[in-house]
Amino acid sequence: MKTWKKMGLMALVMSMLLILGACGKTGLGNNSGNAGKEVTKKSAKDLKLGVSISTTNNPYFVAMKEGIDKFAGKKAISLKVADAQDDAARQADDIQNFISQNVDAILINPVDSKAVVTSIKAANNANIPVILIDRGSEGGQVLTTVASDNVEAGKMAADYIVKELGEKAKAFELSGVPGASATVDRGKGFEKVAKEKLDLLSSQSANFDRAKALNTAQNMIQGKKDVQVIFAQNDEMALGAAQAVKSAGLKNVLIVGIDGQPDAHDAIKKGDMTATIAQQPAKMGEIAIQAAIDHYQGKKVSKKTLSPIYLVTKDNVDKYNW
């Protein structure tokens, strides 16, 4: 009788081990990433991906979405795209919907790098790989982050300003959405140079928004009409700043942005903007999709993938396009 009990206990233990082993064969493996876990291989046409874009009210992210849509279509991947409309709570709901739908991977362009952590951890717990685009997160495990070097972009803008105007030029800074990694990193790169070599009169947030930047820059100019340069952490804000400068009747104020969007290129050609640090949002989208494909083909995916950036001025504006 004791022998039968022992055999029954052993059978139960073996069954539990088999169940646990089966649970380990998932896309992501476990919360610590996919290292040491077998990936269930899938072809690209069998993948279902969820994509959460921070906002489609910005041409930069529209270009990113178009790059994702086009590349996914080429690979016959099933795609579901959600627009968070710059609302972190809405983005959390969208990601939870993707988790409930048991997608194979979730691509996220975070609204807020801190707020998104809870959603990333929820995906981790569901063993769904997460790929971040353009912006990072402050926690959670991600398969890879596809982004430009935003610190370098900010520094590149500041170095260009110093080269054009010399040291101690009077500058304004328009920063992006508070909490977004792009805001933090671009500010860090710019201010590292600006604090030593520029006279930074004021730095205020305009949430990466053109209309808000127009109002904010107008208020800044009222107090300091001797400003020589306005650095905006994206082109939308740079274009708003350009309108503010024009309406104030100021001359020879440099306007420098980041992104390289078509409107900024047109403004540079007209002389309304001076320069932008161009990124490649559509290419980032392609790289993110390819990372998901590579993962499900058992290939190694780098934890970070950098997308090139370029300084665009009137001299080379026709060379770099999205």
mmCIF file of C-alpha atoms in Angstrom:
data_model
loop_
_atom_site.group_PDB
_atom_site.id
_atom_site.type_symbol
_atom_site.label_atom_id
_atom_site.label_comp_id
_atom_site.label_asym_id
_atom_site.label_seq_id
_atom_site.Cartn_x
_atom_site.Cartn_y
_atom_site.Cartn_z
ATOM 1 C CA MET A 1 0.000 0.000 0.000
ATOM 2 C CA LYS A 2 2.844 2.386 0.873
ATOM 3 C CA THR A 3 4.510 1.572 -2.451
ATOM 4 C CA TRP A 4 1.355 2.540 -4.369
ATOM 5 C CA LYS A 5 1.134 5.815 -2.437
ATOM 6 C CA LYS A 6 4.780 6.623 -3.280
ATOM 7 C CA MET A 7 4.201 5.838 -6.953
ATOM 8 C CA GLY A 8 1.102 8.067 -6.957
ATOM 9 C CA LEU A 9 3.021 10.922 -5.360
ATOM 10 C CA MET A 10 5.840 10.585 -7.882
ATOM 11 C CA ALA A 11 3.342 10.642 -10.757
ATOM 12 C CA LEU A 12 1.772 13.824 -9.385
ATOM 13 C CA VAL A 13 5.185 15.529 -9.075
ATOM 14 C CA MET A 14 6.123 14.529 -12.635
ATOM 15 C CA SER A 15 2.820 15.920 -13.949
ATOM 16 C CA MET A 16 3.423 19.249 -12.217
ATOM 17 C CA LEU A 17 6.945 19.452 -13.648
ATOM 18 C CA LEU A 18 5.617 18.794 -17.155
ATOM 19 C CA ILE A 19 3.029 21.563 -16.758
ATOM 20 C CA LEU A 20 5.640 24.011 -15.507
ATOM 21 C CA GLY A 21 7.949 23.034 -18.341
ATOM 22 C CA ALA A 22 5.231 23.693 -20.885
ATOM 23 C CA CYS A 23 4.574 27.133 -19.353
ATOM 24 C CA GLY A 24 8.246 27.994 -19.893
ATOM 25 C CA LYS A 25 7.931 27.682 -23.679
ATOM 26 C CA THR A 26 6.590 31.149 -24.419
ATOM 27 C CA GLY A 27 7.585 34.111 -26.529
ATOM 28 C CA LEU A 28 9.376 35.957 -23.758
ATOM 29 C CA GLY A 29 10.297 33.147 -21.397
ATOM 30 C CA ASN A 30 9.903 34.896 -18.036
ATOM 31 C CA ASN A 31 10.193 38.299 -16.372
ATOM 32 C CA SER A 32 13.958 38.363 -16.677
ATOM 33 C CA GLY A 33 13.827 38.212 -20.463
ATOM 34 C CA ASN A 34 14.080 35.358 -22.934
ATOM 35 C CA ALA A 35 17.516 34.135 -21.907
ATOM 36 C CA GLY A 36 17.643 30.449 -21.103
ATOM 37 C CA LYS A 37 14.067 29.809 -22.317
ATOM 38 C CA GLU A 38 13.053 28.151 -25.549
ATOM 39 C CA VAL A 39 11.157 30.374 -27.964
ATOM 40 C CA THR A 40 8.196 28.842 -29.753
ATOM 41 C CA LYS A 41 9.139 29.600 -33.349
ATOM 42 C CA LYS A 42 6.624 31.286 -35.634
ATOM 43 C CA SER A 43 6.838 32.629 -39.159
ATOM 44 C CA ALA A 44 6.165 36.324 -39.729
ATOM 45 C CA LYS A 45 2.762 35.675 -41.348
ATOM 46 C CA ASP A 46 1.611 33.865 -38.191
ATOM 47 C CA LEU A 47 2.449 36.739 -35.838
ATOM 48 C CA LYS A 48 -0.165 38.932 -34.171
ATOM 49 C CA LEU A 49 1.284 42.218 -32.902
ATOM 50 C CA GLY A 50 -0.221 45.014 -30.828
ATOM 51 C CA VAL A 51 1.135 48.540 -31.313
ATOM 52 C CA SER A 52 0.537 51.437 -28.919
ATOM 53 C CA ILE A 53 1.515 54.847 -30.352
ATOM 54 C CA SER A 54 1.724 57.804 -27.956
ATOM 55 C CA THR A 55 -0.164 60.112 -30.347
ATOM 56 C CA THR A 56 -1.032 60.428 -34.017
ATOM 57 C CA ASN A 57 -1.550 64.163 -33.595
ATOM 58 C CA ASN A 58 2.136 64.648 -34.406
ATOM 59 C CA PRO A 59 3.588 64.099 -37.921
ATOM 60 C CA TYR A 60 6.624 62.363 -36.411
ATOM 61 C CA PHE A 61 4.527 59.578 -34.897
ATOM 62 C CA VAL A 62 2.301 59.440 -37.974
ATOM 63 C CA ALA A 63 5.451 58.661 -39.983
ATOM 64 C CA MET A 64 6.378 56.009 -37.411
ATOM 65 C CA LYS A 65 2.938 54.391 -37.697
ATOM 66 C CA GLU A 66 3.127 54.459 -41.484
ATOM 67 C CA GLY A 67 6.520 52.745 -41.348
ATOM 68 C CA ILE A 68 5.098 50.058 -39.052
ATOM 69 C CA ASP A 69 1.980 49.549 -41.209
ATOM 70 C CA LYS A 70 3.957 49.332 -44.437
ATOM 71 C CA PHE A 71 6.572 46.884 -43.146
ATOM 72 C CA ALA A 72 3.981 44.695 -41.386
ATOM 73 C CA GLY A 73 1.950 44.576 -44.609
ATOM 74 C CA LYS A 74 5.012 43.524 -46.564
ATOM 75 C CA LYS A 75 5.601 40.667 -44.104
ATOM 76 C CA ALA A 76 1.870 39.719 -43.943
ATOM 77 C CA ILE A 77 1.821 40.285 -40.160
ATOM 78 C CA SER A 78 -1.509 40.758 -38.366
ATOM 79 C CA LEU A 79 -1.378 44.193 -36.736
ATOM 80 C CA LYS A 80 -3.559 46.086 -34.265
ATOM 81 C CA VAL A 81 -2.655 49.746 -33.680
ATOM 82 C CA ALA A 82 -3.959 51.959 -30.851
ATOM 83 C CA ASP A 83 -3.529 55.732 -30.487
ATOM 84 C CA ALA A 84 -3.045 56.742 -26.825
ATOM 85 C CA GLN A 85 -3.641 60.435 -27.663
ATOM 86 C CA ASP A 86 -0.840 61.417 -25.259
ATOM 87 C CA ASP A 87 -2.839 59.958 -22.343
ATOM 88 C CA ALA A 88 -0.874 57.523 -20.138
ATOM 89 C CA ALA A 89 -4.064 56.020 -18.668
ATOM 90 C CA ARG A 90 -5.511 55.417 -22.123
ATOM 91 C CA GLN A 91 -2.249 53.779 -23.183
ATOM 92 C CA ALA A 92 -2.408 51.459 -20.168
ATOM 93 C CA ASP A 93 -5.930 50.397 -21.206
ATOM 94 C CA ASP A 94 -4.806 49.791 -24.793
ATOM 95 C CA ILE A 95 -1.902 47.620 -23.666
ATOM 96 C CA GLN A 96 -4.152 45.656 -21.312
ATOM 97 C CA ASN A 97 -6.456 44.977 -24.278
ATOM 98 C CA PHE A 98 -3.510 43.618 -26.251
ATOM 99 C CA ILE A 99 -2.583 41.371 -23.321
ATOM 100 C CA SER A 100 -6.172 40.101 -23.108
ATOM 101 C CA GLN A 101 -6.080 39.350 -26.844
ATOM 102 C CA ASN A 102 -2.906 37.293 -26.275
ATOM 103 C CA VAL A 103 -0.888 38.975 -29.009
ATOM 104 C CA ASP A 104 2.572 37.603 -29.785
ATOM 105 C CA ALA A 105 4.357 40.882 -28.966
ATOM 106 C CA ILE A 106 3.518 44.450 -27.984
ATOM 107 C CA LEU A 107 5.294 47.426 -29.546
ATOM 108 C CA ILE A 108 5.032 50.532 -27.359
ATOM 109 C CA ASN A 109 5.908 54.148 -28.017
ATOM 110 C CA PRO A 110 5.432 55.325 -24.397
ATOM 111 C CA VAL A 111 3.520 58.455 -23.427
ATOM 112 C CA ASP A 112 5.303 58.475 -20.071
ATOM 113 C CA SER A 113 8.410 56.419 -19.319
ATOM 114 C CA LYS A 114 7.451 55.923 -15.671
ATOM 115 C CA ALA A 115 3.713 55.324 -16.071
ATOM 116 C CA VAL A 116 4.285 52.630 -18.713
ATOM 117 C CA VAL A 117 6.244 50.399 -16.293
ATOM 118 C CA THR A 118 3.093 48.819 -14.815
ATOM 119 C CA SER A 119 1.874 47.868 -18.292
ATOM 120 C CA ILE A 120 5.240 46.419 -19.256
ATOM 121 C CA LYS A 121 5.266 44.299 -16.108
ATOM 122 C CA ALA A 122 1.741 43.089 -16.875
ATOM 123 C CA ALA A 123 2.967 41.970 -20.307
ATOM 124 C CA ASN A 124 5.984 40.336 -18.636
ATOM 125 C CA ASN A 125 3.657 38.373 -16.361
ATOM 126 C CA ALA A 126 1.694 37.236 -19.413
ATOM 127 C CA ASN A 127 4.976 36.208 -21.104
ATOM 128 C CA ILE A 128 4.394 38.603 -24.009
ATOM 129 C CA PRO A 129 7.560 40.270 -25.410
ATOM 130 C CA VAL A 130 7.642 44.076 -25.261
ATOM 131 C CA ILE A 131 9.491 46.257 -27.766
ATOM 132 C CA LEU A 132 9.838 49.987 -27.080
ATOM 133 C CA ILE A 133 10.076 52.558 -29.869
ATOM 134 C CA ASP A 134 11.646 56.035 -29.686
ATOM 135 C CA ARG A 135 11.252 56.267 -25.888
ATOM 136 C CA GLY A 136 12.467 54.053 -23.060
ATOM 137 C CA SER A 137 10.937 53.007 -19.751
ATOM 138 C CA GLU A 138 12.038 53.262 -16.145
ATOM 139 C CA GLY A 139 11.361 49.595 -15.404
ATOM 140 C CA GLY A 140 9.994 46.278 -16.589
ATOM 141 C CA GLN A 141 11.704 43.846 -18.949
ATOM 142 C CA VAL A 142 11.788 44.652 -22.650
ATOM 143 C CA LEU A 143 13.059 42.642 -25.574
ATOM 144 C CA THR A 144 14.675 45.728 -27.110
ATOM 145 C CA THR A 145 14.397 49.517 -27.258
ATOM 146 C CA VAL A 146 14.603 51.023 -30.744
ATOM 147 C CA ALA A 147 15.495 54.713 -30.534
ATOM 148 C CA SER A 148 17.819 57.484 -31.561
ATOM 149 C CA ASP A 149 20.440 58.654 -29.086
ATOM 150 C CA ASN A 150 18.363 61.491 -27.637
ATOM 151 C CA VAL A 151 21.148 62.701 -25.356
ATOM 152 C CA GLU A 152 23.406 63.042 -28.389
ATOM 153 C CA ALA A 153 20.615 64.814 -30.320
ATOM 154 C CA GLY A 154 20.322 67.463 -27.595
ATOM 155 C CA LYS A 155 24.085 67.853 -27.445
ATOM 156 C CA MET A 156 24.330 68.081 -31.236
ATOM 157 C CA ALA A 157 21.797 70.925 -31.227
ATOM 158 C CA ALA A 158 23.696 72.817 -28.515
ATOM 159 C CA ASP A 159 27.053 72.344 -30.248
ATOM 160 C CA TYR A 160 25.582 73.700 -33.480
ATOM 161 C CA ILE A 161 24.226 76.779 -31.664
ATOM 162 C CA VAL A 162 27.601 77.486 -30.058
ATOM 163 C CA LYS A 163 29.296 77.091 -33.435
ATOM 164 C CA GLU A 164 26.890 79.552 -35.087
ATOM 165 C CA LEU A 165 26.577 82.170 -32.321
ATOM 166 C CA GLY A 166 29.609 81.668 -30.127
ATOM 167 C CA GLU A 167 29.632 81.209 -26.366
ATOM 168 C CA LYS A 168 27.185 82.939 -24.004
ATOM 169 C CA ALA A 169 24.492 83.382 -26.650
ATOM 170 C CA LYS A 170 21.123 84.094 -25.001
ATOM 171 C CA ALA A 171 18.905 81.001 -25.339
ATOM 172 C CA PHE A 172 15.426 79.673 -24.570
ATOM 173 C CA GLU A 173 14.619 75.965 -24.310
ATOM 174 C CA LEU A 174 11.182 74.466 -25.005
ATOM 175 C CA SER A 175 10.983 71.018 -23.415
ATOM 176 C CA GLY A 176 8.588 68.166 -24.182
ATOM 177 C CA VAL A 177 6.096 66.066 -22.231
ATOM 178 C CA PRO A 178 7.278 65.884 -18.591
ATOM 179 C CA GLY A 179 8.327 62.335 -17.744
ATOM 180 C CA ALA A 180 8.915 61.171 -21.329
ATOM 181 C CA SER A 181 12.406 59.726 -21.755
ATOM 182 C CA ALA A 182 12.924 61.835 -24.904
ATOM 183 C CA THR A 183 12.270 64.982 -22.838
ATOM 184 C CA VAL A 184 14.709 63.938 -20.143
ATOM 185 C CA ASP A 185 17.449 62.778 -22.512
ATOM 186 C CA ARG A 186 17.269 65.632 -25.008
ATOM 187 C CA GLY A 187 17.279 68.104 -22.145
ATOM 188 C CA LYS A 188 20.245 66.372 -20.560
ATOM 189 C CA GLY A 189 22.291 66.519 -23.762
ATOM 190 C CA PHE A 190 21.404 70.137 -24.526
ATOM 191 C CA GLU A 191 21.851 71.462 -21.012
ATOM 192 C CA LYS A 192 25.204 69.744 -20.536
ATOM 193 C CA VAL A 193 26.601 72.093 -23.184
ATOM 194 C CA ALA A 194 24.257 75.039 -22.542
ATOM 195 C CA LYS A 195 25.134 75.418 -18.857
ATOM 196 C CA GLU A 196 28.796 75.920 -19.738
ATOM 197 C CA LYS A 197 28.674 77.662 -23.094
ATOM 198 C CA LEU A 198 25.286 79.397 -23.433
ATOM 199 C CA ASP A 199 23.270 81.887 -21.409
ATOM 200 C CA LEU A 200 20.098 79.819 -20.832
ATOM 201 C CA LEU A 201 17.501 82.486 -20.019
ATOM 202 C CA SER A 202 14.531 80.156 -19.555
ATOM 203 C CA SER A 203 13.476 76.515 -20.008
ATOM 204 C CA GLN A 204 9.746 75.703 -20.103
ATOM 205 C CA SER A 205 7.596 72.749 -21.145
ATOM 206 C CA ALA A 206 5.298 72.947 -24.170
ATOM 207 C CA ASN A 207 4.437 69.229 -24.248
ATOM 208 C CA PHE A 208 5.862 68.628 -27.752
ATOM 209 C CA ASP A 209 2.852 70.622 -29.074
ATOM 210 C CA ARG A 210 2.989 73.386 -31.703
ATOM 211 C CA ALA A 211 0.114 75.518 -30.349
ATOM 212 C CA LYS A 212 1.390 75.299 -26.766
ATOM 213 C CA ALA A 213 4.881 76.193 -27.952
ATOM 214 C CA LEU A 214 3.522 79.279 -29.727
ATOM 215 C CA ASN A 215 1.876 80.527 -26.527
ATOM 216 C CA THR A 216 4.798 79.578 -24.298
ATOM 217 C CA ALA A 217 7.388 81.176 -26.587
ATOM 218 C CA GLN A 218 5.306 84.365 -26.845
ATOM 219 C CA ASN A 219 5.274 84.660 -23.062
ATOM 220 C CA MET A 220 9.011 83.975 -22.857
ATOM 221 C CA ILE A 221 9.767 86.587 -25.513
ATOM 222 C CA GLN A 222 7.727 89.273 -23.702
ATOM 223 C CA GLY A 223 10.126 89.034 -20.796
ATOM 224 C CA LYS A 224 13.355 88.622 -22.787
ATOM 225 C CA LYS A 225 13.289 90.224 -26.231
ATOM 226 C CA ASP A 226 17.073 89.991 -26.527
ATOM 227 C CA VAL A 227 16.898 86.211 -27.017
ATOM 228 C CA GLN A 228 19.203 84.980 -29.805
ATOM 229 C CA VAL A 229 18.203 81.338 -30.140
ATOM 230 C CA ILE A 230 15.294 79.057 -29.254
ATOM 231 C CA PHE A 231 16.013 75.359 -28.930
ATOM 232 C CA ALA A 232 12.905 73.170 -29.065
ATOM 233 C CA GLN A 233 13.041 69.491 -28.155
ATOM 234 C CA ASN A 234 10.965 68.622 -31.228
ATOM 235 C CA ASP A 235 10.081 70.232 -34.547
ATOM 236 C CA GLU A 236 6.430 70.816 -33.675
ATOM 237 C CA MET A 237 7.510 73.127 -30.839
ATOM 238 C CA ALA A 238 10.203 74.690 -33.033
ATOM 239 C CA LEU A 239 7.531 75.570 -35.608
ATOM 240 C CA GLY A 240 5.389 77.123 -32.874
ATOM 241 C CA ALA A 241 8.406 79.102 -31.658
ATOM 242 C CA ALA A 242 9.072 80.299 -35.210
ATOM 243 C CA GLN A 243 5.522 81.721 -35.357
ATOM 244 C CA ALA A 244 6.053 83.465 -32.012
ATOM 245 C CA VAL A 245 9.309 85.032 -33.179
ATOM 246 C CA LYS A 246 7.690 86.255 -36.401
ATOM 247 C CA SER A 247 4.645 87.722 -34.605
ATOM 248 C CA ALA A 248 6.963 89.531 -32.160
ATOM 249 C CA GLY A 249 8.820 91.107 -35.086
ATOM 250 C CA LEU A 250 12.171 89.727 -33.958
ATOM 251 C CA LYS A 251 14.956 89.274 -36.494
ATOM 252 C CA ASN A 252 17.915 86.882 -36.651
ATOM 253 C CA VAL A 253 16.681 84.512 -33.911
ATOM 254 C CA LEU A 254 17.941 80.978 -34.544
ATOM 255 C CA ILE A 255 15.296 78.246 -34.234
ATOM 256 C CA VAL A 256 16.600 74.710 -33.766
ATOM 257 C CA GLY A 257 14.440 71.594 -33.379
ATOM 258 C CA ILE A 258 14.697 67.814 -33.330
ATOM 259 C CA ASP A 259 12.949 65.192 -35.525
ATOM 260 C CA GLY A 260 13.445 66.254 -39.145
ATOM 261 C CA GLN A 261 9.756 66.287 -40.089
ATOM 262 C CA PRO A 262 8.651 67.569 -43.527
ATOM 263 C CA ASP A 263 7.166 70.821 -42.143
ATOM 264 C CA ALA A 264 10.504 71.586 -40.501
ATOM 265 C CA HIS A 265 12.319 70.973 -43.791
ATOM 266 C CA ASP A 266 9.989 73.434 -45.515
ATOM 267 C CA ALA A 267 10.513 75.984 -42.720
ATOM 268 C CA ILE A 268 14.298 75.632 -43.019
ATOM 269 C CA LYS A 269 14.096 76.236 -46.786
ATOM 270 C CA LYS A 270 12.006 79.382 -46.165
ATOM 271 C CA GLY A 271 14.342 80.604 -43.420
ATOM 272 C CA ASP A 272 11.715 80.352 -40.651
ATOM 273 C CA MET A 273 13.721 77.619 -38.916
ATOM 274 C CA THR A 274 17.494 77.331 -38.818
ATOM 275 C CA ALA A 275 18.172 73.654 -38.231
ATOM 276 C CA THR A 276 16.833 70.347 -36.964
ATOM 277 C CA ILE A 277 18.386 67.113 -35.751
ATOM 278 C CA ALA A 278 16.725 64.594 -38.055
ATOM 279 C CA GLN A 279 15.595 61.172 -36.909
ATOM 280 C CA GLN A 280 14.051 58.312 -38.903
ATOM 281 C CA PRO A 281 10.723 57.383 -37.271
ATOM 282 C CA ALA A 282 9.528 55.145 -40.118
ATOM 283 C CA LYS A 283 12.815 53.240 -39.987
ATOM 284 C CA MET A 284 12.419 52.821 -36.211
ATOM 285 C CA GLY A 285 9.042 51.219 -36.839
ATOM 286 C CA GLU A 286 10.561 48.789 -39.350
ATOM 287 C CA ILE A 287 13.367 47.869 -36.968
ATOM 288 C CA ALA A 288 10.868 47.201 -34.157
ATOM 289 C CA ILE A 289 8.779 44.868 -36.357
ATOM 290 C CA GLN A 290 11.926 43.065 -37.503
ATOM 291 C CA ALA A 291 12.968 42.583 -33.863
ATOM 292 C CA ALA A 292 9.681 40.752 -33.210
ATOM 293 C CA ILE A 293 10.211 38.588 -36.296
ATOM 294 C CA ASP A 294 13.791 37.779 -35.291
ATOM 295 C CA HIS A 295 12.712 36.858 -31.775
ATOM 296 C CA TYR A 296 10.180 34.328 -33.025
ATOM 297 C CA GLN A 297 12.745 32.877 -35.406
ATOM 298 C CA GLY A 298 15.054 32.185 -32.479
ATOM 299 C CA LYS A 299 17.570 34.894 -33.380
ATOM 300 C CA LYS A 300 19.364 37.013 -30.791
ATOM 301 C CA VAL A 301 17.901 40.513 -30.409
ATOM 302 C CA SER A 302 20.091 43.322 -29.038
ATOM 303 C CA LYS A 303 18.753 45.036 -25.909
ATOM 304 C CA LYS A 304 19.114 48.416 -27.620
ATOM 305 C CA THR A 305 19.054 49.391 -31.286
ATOM 306 C CA LEU A 306 20.198 52.892 -32.220
ATOM 307 C CA SER A 307 18.749 54.694 -35.231
ATOM 308 C CA PRO A 308 21.052 57.320 -36.851
ATOM 309 C CA ILE A 309 20.551 61.096 -36.461
ATOM 310 C CA TYR A 310 21.662 63.941 -38.724
ATOM 311 C CA LEU A 311 22.095 67.698 -38.480
ATOM 312 C CA VAL A 312 19.896 69.319 -41.153
ATOM 313 C CA THR A 313 20.451 72.934 -42.219
ATOM 314 C CA LYS A 314 19.662 74.954 -45.345
ATOM 315 C CA ASP A 315 22.840 73.567 -46.924
ATOM 316 C CA ASN A 316 21.724 69.912 -46.835
ATOM 317 C CA VAL A 317 17.948 70.060 -46.286
ATOM 318 C CA ASP A 318 17.144 68.118 -49.470
ATOM 319 C CA LYS A 319 19.440 65.242 -48.520
ATOM 320 C CA TYR A 320 17.480 63.848 -45.545
ATOM 321 C CA ASN A 321 13.824 62.949 -45.882
ATOM 322 C CA TRP A 322 11.457 60.634 -43.999
#
